[in-house]
PDB file of C-alpha atoms in Angstrom:
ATOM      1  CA  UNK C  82     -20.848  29.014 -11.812  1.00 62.00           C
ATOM      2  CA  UNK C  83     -22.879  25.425 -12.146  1.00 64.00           C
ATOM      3  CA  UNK C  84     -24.808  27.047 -14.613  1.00 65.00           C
ATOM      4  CA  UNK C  85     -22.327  28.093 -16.736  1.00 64.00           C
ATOM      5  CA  UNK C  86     -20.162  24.343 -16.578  1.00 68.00           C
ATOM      6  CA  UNK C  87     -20.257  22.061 -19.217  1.00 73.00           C
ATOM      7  CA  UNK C  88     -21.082  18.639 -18.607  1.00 81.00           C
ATOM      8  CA  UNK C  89     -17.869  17.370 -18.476  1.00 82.00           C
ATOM      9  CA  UNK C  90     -17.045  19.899 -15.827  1.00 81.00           C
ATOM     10  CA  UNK C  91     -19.608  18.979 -14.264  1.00 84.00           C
ATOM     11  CA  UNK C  92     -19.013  15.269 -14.231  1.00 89.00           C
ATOM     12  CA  UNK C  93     -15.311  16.031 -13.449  1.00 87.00           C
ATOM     13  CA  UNK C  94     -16.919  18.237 -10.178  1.00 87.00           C
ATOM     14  CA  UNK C  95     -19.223  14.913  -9.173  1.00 91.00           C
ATOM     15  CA  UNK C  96     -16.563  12.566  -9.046  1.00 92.00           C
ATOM     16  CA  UNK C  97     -14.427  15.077  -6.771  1.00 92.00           C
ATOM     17  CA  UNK C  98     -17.416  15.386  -5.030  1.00 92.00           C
ATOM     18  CA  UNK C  99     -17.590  11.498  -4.406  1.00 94.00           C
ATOM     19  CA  UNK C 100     -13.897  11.227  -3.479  1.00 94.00           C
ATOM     20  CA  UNK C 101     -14.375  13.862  -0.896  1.00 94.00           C
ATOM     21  CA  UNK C 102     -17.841  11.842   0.789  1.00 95.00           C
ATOM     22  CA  UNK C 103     -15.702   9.278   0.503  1.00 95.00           C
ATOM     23  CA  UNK C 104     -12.933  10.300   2.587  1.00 94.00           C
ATOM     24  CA  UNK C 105     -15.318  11.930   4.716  1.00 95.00           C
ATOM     25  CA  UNK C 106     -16.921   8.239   5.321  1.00 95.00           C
ATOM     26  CA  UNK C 107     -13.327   6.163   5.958  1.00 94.00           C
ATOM     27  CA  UNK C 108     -12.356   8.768   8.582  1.00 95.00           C
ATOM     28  CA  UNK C 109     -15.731   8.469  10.307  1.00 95.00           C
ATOM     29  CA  UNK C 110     -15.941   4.547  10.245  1.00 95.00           C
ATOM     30  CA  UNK C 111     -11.814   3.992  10.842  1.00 94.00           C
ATOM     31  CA  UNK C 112     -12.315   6.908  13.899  1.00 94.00           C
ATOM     32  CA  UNK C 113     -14.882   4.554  15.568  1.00 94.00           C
ATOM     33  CA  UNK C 114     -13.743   1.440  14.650  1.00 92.00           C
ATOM     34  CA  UNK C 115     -10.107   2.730  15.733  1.00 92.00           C
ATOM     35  CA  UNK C 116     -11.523   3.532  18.828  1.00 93.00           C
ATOM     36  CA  UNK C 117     -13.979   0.585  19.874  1.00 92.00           C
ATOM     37  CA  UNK C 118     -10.680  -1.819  19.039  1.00 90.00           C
ATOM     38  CA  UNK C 119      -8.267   0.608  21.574  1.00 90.00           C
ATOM     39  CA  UNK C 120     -11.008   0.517  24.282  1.00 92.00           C
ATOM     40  CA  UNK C 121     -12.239  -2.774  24.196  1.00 91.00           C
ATOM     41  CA  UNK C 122      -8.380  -4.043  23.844  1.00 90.00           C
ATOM     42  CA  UNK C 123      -7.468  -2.050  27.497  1.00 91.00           C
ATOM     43  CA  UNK C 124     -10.467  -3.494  29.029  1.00 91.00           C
ATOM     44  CA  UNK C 125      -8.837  -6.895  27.925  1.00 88.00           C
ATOM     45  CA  UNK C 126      -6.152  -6.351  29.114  1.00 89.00           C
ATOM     46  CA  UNK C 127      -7.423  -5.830  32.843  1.00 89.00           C
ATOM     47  CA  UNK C 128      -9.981  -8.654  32.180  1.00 89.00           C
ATOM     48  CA  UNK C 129      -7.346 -11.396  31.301  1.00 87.00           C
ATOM     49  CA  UNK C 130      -4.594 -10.979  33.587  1.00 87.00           C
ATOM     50  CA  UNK C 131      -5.844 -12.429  36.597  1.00 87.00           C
ATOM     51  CA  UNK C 132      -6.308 -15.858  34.654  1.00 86.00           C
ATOM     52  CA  UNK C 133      -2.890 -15.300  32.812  1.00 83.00           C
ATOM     53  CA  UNK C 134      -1.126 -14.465  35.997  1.00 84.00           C
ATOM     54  CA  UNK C 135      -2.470 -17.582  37.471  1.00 84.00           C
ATOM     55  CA  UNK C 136      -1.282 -19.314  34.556  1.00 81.00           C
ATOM     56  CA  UNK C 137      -4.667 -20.834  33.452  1.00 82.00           C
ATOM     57  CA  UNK C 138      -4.687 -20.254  29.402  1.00 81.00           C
ATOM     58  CA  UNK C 139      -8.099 -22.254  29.669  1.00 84.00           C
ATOM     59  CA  UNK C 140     -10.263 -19.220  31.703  1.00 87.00           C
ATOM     60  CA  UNK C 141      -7.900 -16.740  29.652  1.00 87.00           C
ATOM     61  CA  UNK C 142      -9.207 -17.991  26.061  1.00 87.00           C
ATOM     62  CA  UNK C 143     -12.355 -18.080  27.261  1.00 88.00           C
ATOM     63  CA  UNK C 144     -12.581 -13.650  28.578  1.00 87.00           C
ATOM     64  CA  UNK C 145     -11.019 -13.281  25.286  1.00 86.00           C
ATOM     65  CA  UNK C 146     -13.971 -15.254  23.712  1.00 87.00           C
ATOM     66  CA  UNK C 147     -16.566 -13.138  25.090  1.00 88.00           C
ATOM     67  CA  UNK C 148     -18.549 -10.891  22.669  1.00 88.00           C
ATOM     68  CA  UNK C 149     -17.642  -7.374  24.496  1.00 90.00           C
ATOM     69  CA  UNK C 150     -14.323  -7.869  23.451  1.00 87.00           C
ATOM     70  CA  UNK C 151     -14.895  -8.896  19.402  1.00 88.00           C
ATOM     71  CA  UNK C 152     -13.229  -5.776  18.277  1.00 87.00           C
ATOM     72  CA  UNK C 153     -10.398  -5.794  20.367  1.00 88.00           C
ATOM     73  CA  UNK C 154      -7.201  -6.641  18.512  1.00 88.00           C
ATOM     74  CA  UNK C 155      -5.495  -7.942  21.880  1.00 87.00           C
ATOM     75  CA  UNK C 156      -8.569 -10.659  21.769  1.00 87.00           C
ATOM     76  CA  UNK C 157      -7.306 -11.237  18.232  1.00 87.00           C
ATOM     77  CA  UNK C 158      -4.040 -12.115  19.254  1.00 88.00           C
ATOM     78  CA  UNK C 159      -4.335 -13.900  22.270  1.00 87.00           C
ATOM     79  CA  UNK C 160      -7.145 -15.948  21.302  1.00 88.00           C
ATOM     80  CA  UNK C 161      -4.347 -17.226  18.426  1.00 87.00           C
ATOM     81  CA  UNK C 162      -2.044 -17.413  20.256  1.00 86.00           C
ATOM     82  CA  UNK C 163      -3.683 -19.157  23.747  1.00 84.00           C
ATOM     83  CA  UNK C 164      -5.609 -21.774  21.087  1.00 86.00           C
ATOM     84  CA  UNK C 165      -1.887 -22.808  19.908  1.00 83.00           C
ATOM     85  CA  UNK C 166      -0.814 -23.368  23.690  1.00 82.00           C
ATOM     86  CA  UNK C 167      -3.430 -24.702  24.686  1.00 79.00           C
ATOM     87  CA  UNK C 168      -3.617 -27.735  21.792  1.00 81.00           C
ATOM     88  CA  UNK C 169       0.045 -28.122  22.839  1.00 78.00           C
ATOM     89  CA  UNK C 170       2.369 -26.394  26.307  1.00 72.00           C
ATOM     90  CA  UNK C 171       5.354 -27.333  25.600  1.00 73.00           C
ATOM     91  CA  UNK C 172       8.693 -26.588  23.321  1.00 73.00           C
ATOM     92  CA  UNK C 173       6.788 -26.701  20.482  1.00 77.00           C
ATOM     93  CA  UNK C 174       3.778 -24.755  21.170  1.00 75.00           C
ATOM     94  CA  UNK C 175       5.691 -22.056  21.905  1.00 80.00           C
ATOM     95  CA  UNK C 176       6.716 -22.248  18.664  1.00 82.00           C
ATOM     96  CA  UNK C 177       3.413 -22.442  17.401  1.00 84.00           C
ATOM     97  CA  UNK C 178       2.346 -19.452  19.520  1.00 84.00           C
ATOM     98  CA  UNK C 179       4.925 -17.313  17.753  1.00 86.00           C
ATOM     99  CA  UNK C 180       3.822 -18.241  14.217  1.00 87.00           C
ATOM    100  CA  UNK C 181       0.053 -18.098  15.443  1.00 87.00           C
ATOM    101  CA  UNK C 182       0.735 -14.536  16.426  1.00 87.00           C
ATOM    102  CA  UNK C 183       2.629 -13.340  13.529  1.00 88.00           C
ATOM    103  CA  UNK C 184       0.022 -14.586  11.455  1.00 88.00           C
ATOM    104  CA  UNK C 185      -2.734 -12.589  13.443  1.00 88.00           C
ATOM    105  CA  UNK C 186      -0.407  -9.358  13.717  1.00 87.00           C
ATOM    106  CA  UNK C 187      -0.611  -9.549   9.606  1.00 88.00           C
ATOM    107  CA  UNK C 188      -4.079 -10.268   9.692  1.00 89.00           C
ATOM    108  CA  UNK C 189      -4.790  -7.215  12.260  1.00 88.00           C
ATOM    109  CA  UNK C 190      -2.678  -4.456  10.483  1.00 88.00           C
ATOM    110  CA  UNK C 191      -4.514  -5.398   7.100  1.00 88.00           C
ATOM    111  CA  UNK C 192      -8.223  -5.047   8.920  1.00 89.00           C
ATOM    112  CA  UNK C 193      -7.026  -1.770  10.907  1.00 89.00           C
ATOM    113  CA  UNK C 194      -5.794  -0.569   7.276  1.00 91.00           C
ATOM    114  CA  UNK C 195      -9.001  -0.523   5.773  1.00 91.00           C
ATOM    115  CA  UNK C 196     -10.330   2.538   3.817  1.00 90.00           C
ATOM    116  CA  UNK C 197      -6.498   3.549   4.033  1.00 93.00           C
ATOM    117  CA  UNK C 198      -6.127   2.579   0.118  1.00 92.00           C
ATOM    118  CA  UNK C 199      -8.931   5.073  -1.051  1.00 92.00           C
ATOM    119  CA  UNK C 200      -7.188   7.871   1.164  1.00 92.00           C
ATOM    120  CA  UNK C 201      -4.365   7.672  -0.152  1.00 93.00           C
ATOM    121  CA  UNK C 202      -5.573   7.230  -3.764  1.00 93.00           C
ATOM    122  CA  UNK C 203      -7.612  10.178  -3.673  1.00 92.00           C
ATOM    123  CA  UNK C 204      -5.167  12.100  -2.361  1.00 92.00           C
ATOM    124  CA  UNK C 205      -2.291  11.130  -4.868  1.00 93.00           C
ATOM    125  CA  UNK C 206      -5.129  11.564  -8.216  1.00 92.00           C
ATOM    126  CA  UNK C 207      -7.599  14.666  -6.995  1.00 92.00           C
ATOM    127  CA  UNK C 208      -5.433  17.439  -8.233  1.00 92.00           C
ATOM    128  CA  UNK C 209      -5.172  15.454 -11.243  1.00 92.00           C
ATOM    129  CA  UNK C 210      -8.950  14.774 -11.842  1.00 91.00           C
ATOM    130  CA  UNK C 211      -9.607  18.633 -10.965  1.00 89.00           C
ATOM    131  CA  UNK C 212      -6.807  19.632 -14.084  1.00 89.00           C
ATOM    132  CA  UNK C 213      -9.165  17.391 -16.630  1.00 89.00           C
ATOM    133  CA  UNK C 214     -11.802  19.812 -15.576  1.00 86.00           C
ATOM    134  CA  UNK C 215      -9.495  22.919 -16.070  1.00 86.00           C
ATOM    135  CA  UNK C 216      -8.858  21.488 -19.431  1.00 87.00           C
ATOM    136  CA  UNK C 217     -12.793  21.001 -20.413  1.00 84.00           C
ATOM    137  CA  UNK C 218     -13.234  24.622 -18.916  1.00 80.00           C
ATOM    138  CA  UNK C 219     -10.594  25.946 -21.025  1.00 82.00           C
ATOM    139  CA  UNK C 220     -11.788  23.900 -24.283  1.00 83.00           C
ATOM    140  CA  UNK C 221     -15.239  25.719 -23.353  1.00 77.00           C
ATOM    141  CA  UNK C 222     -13.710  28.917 -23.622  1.00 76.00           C
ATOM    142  CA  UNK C 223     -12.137  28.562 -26.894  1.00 78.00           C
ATOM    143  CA  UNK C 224     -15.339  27.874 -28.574  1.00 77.00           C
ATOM    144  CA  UNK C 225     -16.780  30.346 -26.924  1.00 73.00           C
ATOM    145  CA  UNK C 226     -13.748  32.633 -28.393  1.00 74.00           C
ATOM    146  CA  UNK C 227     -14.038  30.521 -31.752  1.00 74.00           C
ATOM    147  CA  UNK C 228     -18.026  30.650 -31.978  1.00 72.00           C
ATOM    148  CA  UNK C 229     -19.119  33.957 -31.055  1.00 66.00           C
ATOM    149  CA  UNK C 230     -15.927  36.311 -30.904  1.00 67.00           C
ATOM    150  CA  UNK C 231     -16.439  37.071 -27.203  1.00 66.00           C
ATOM    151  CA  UNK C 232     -15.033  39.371 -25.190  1.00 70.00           C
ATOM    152  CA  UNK C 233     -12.856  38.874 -21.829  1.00 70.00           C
ATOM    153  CA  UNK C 234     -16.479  39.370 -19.778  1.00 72.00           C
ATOM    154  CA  UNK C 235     -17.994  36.667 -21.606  1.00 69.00           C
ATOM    155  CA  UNK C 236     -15.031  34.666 -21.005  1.00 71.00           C
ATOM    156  CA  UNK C 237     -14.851  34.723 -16.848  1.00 74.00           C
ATOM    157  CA  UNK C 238     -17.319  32.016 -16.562  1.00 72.00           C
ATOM    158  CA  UNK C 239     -15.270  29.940 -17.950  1.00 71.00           C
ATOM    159  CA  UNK C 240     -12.381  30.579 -16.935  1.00 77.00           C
ATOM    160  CA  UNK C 241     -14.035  30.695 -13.509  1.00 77.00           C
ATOM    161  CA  UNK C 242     -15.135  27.093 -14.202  1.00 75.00           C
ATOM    162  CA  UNK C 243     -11.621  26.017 -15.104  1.00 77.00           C
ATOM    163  CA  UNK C 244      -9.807  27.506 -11.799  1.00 84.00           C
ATOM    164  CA  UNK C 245     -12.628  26.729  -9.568  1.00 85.00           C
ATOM    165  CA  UNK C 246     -12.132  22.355 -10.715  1.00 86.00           C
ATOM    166  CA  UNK C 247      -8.634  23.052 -10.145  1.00 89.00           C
ATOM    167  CA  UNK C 248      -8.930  24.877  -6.384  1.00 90.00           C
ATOM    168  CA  UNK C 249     -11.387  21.584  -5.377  1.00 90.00           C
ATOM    169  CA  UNK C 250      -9.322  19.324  -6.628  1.00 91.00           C
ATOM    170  CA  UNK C 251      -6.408  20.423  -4.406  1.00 93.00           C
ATOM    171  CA  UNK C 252      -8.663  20.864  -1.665  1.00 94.00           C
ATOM    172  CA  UNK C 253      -9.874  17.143  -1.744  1.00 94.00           C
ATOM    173  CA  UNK C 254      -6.205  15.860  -2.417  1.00 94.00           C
ATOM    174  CA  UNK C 255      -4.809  18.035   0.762  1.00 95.00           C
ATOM    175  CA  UNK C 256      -7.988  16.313   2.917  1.00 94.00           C
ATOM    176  CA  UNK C 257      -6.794  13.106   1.447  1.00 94.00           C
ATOM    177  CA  UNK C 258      -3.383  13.223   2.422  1.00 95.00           C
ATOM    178  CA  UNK C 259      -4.016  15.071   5.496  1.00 95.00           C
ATOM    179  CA  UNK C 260      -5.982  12.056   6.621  1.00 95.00           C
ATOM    180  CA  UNK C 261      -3.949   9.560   5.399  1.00 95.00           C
ATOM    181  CA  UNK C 262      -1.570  10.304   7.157  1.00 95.00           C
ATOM    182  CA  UNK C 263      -3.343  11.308  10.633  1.00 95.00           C
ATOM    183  CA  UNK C 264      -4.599   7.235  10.074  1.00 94.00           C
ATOM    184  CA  UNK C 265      -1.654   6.169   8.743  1.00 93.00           C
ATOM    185  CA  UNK C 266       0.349   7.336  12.569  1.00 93.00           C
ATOM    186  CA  UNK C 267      -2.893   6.109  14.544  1.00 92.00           C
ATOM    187  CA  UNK C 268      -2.597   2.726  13.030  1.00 92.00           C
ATOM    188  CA  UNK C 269       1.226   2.452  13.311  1.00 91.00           C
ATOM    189  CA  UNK C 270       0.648   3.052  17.258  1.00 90.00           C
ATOM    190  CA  UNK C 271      -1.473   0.151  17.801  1.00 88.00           C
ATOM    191  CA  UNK C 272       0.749  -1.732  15.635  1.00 87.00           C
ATOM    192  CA  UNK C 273       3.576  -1.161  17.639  1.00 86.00           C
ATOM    193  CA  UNK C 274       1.742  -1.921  21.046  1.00 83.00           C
ATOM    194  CA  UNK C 275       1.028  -5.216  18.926  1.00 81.00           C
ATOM    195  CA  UNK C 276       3.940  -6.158  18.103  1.00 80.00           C
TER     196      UNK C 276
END
C-alpha cells in the first residue's frame, strides 16, 4: 500500500503519524506527572498537619519547602498561601491568603492542563487531515483512469490508499478524544480537591 501512495499521501500519513506519537507522548508524561503531583500532595498532607494543627505556619512553610514535595500541588498552594500569613496574621492576611490561593489554583489548573491543547486539537482535525489524503488518493486514481484507461484492478491501490488515510485518521481522532477526555476528568478531580 506505501508503495503504491503518492507523496502527498504519504505526507498526509506522516503527519497523522506525528499526531498519534504525539498523543502517545502527553498521555505518558501527564500519567506520571499526574501521578508524582497526587502522591507527593497526600504525603503533604500527613507531613504538614502536625505543624498546622499546632498552629505554627513558620515549620508548616518550611515541609512544604522541601524538595520531595516540588510537584505536589498542595505545596503549591500552601506555600502561597502560608507566605501571605505569615508576612501578615491578621484581618487582612486572610484576605491576602484567599487571593494568594486563587491565584495559585489558576496557576495549578493551567500547569496540570498541559499537553491537553494538542489532545484535543488532534482529536477535533485528524479525521479531517486523513480526508485530504482520501482526496490525493482519489486525484491519483483519476489519472490513473485519465492516463492509462485502467481497469477496476488497477484502480484498488488507490482506492485502497484513499480509504486506508481516511480509517487512520479516525483512528488517531477517536485516541485523541478518548484521551482528552480520560485527562480532561483526572484533572477536574484534583481540581476539585483544590478548590
Amino acid at each position: 500500500l506505501w508503495a503504491a501512495t503518492g507523496t502527498p499521501v504519504r505526507i498526509v500519513l506522516l503527519i497523522m503519524m506525528l499526531m498519534a506519537v504525539w498523543c502517545i507522548y502527553v498521555a505518558v508524561e501527564r500519567t506520571i506527572a499526574l501521578a508524582k503531583a497526587r502522591k507527593q500532595s497526600r504525603l503533604l498532607a500527613e507531613a504538614v498537619a502536625g505543624p498546622l494543627s499546632e498552629a505554627n505556619s513558620g515549620e508548616a512553610l518550611a515541609v512544604c519547602l522541601k524538595e520531595e514535595f516540588e510537584n505536589a500541588y498542595l505545596g503549591h498552594m500552601l506555600v502561597g498561601g502560608l507566605k501571605e500569613f505569615n508576612a501578615r496574621p491578621d484581618k487582612y492576611g486572610i484576605e491576602a491568603v484567599e487571593r494568594a490561593l486563587d491565584r495559585v489554583t489558576i496557576t495549578e489548573s493551567q500547569a496540570l492542563r498541559k499537553g491537553m491543547n494538542m489532545l484535543a486539537t488532534t482529536g477535533a482535525t485528524a479525521p479531517f487531515v486523513g480526508l485530504v489524503g482520501t482526496i490525493f488518493g482519489i486525484i491519483n486514481a483519476f489519472q490513473m483512469m485519465e492516463k492509462e484507461g485502467a481497469t477496476i484492478t488497477d484502480l484498488a491501490p488507490a482506492i485502497g490508499e484513499a480509504l486506508i488515510t481516511t480509517a487512520i485518521g479516525i483512528i488517531v481522532a477517536i485516541v485523541g478524544v478518548w484521551l482528552f477526555n480520560f485527562f480532561t476528568a483526572r484533572i477536574e478531580a484534583i481540581t476539585n480537591k483544590m478548590s
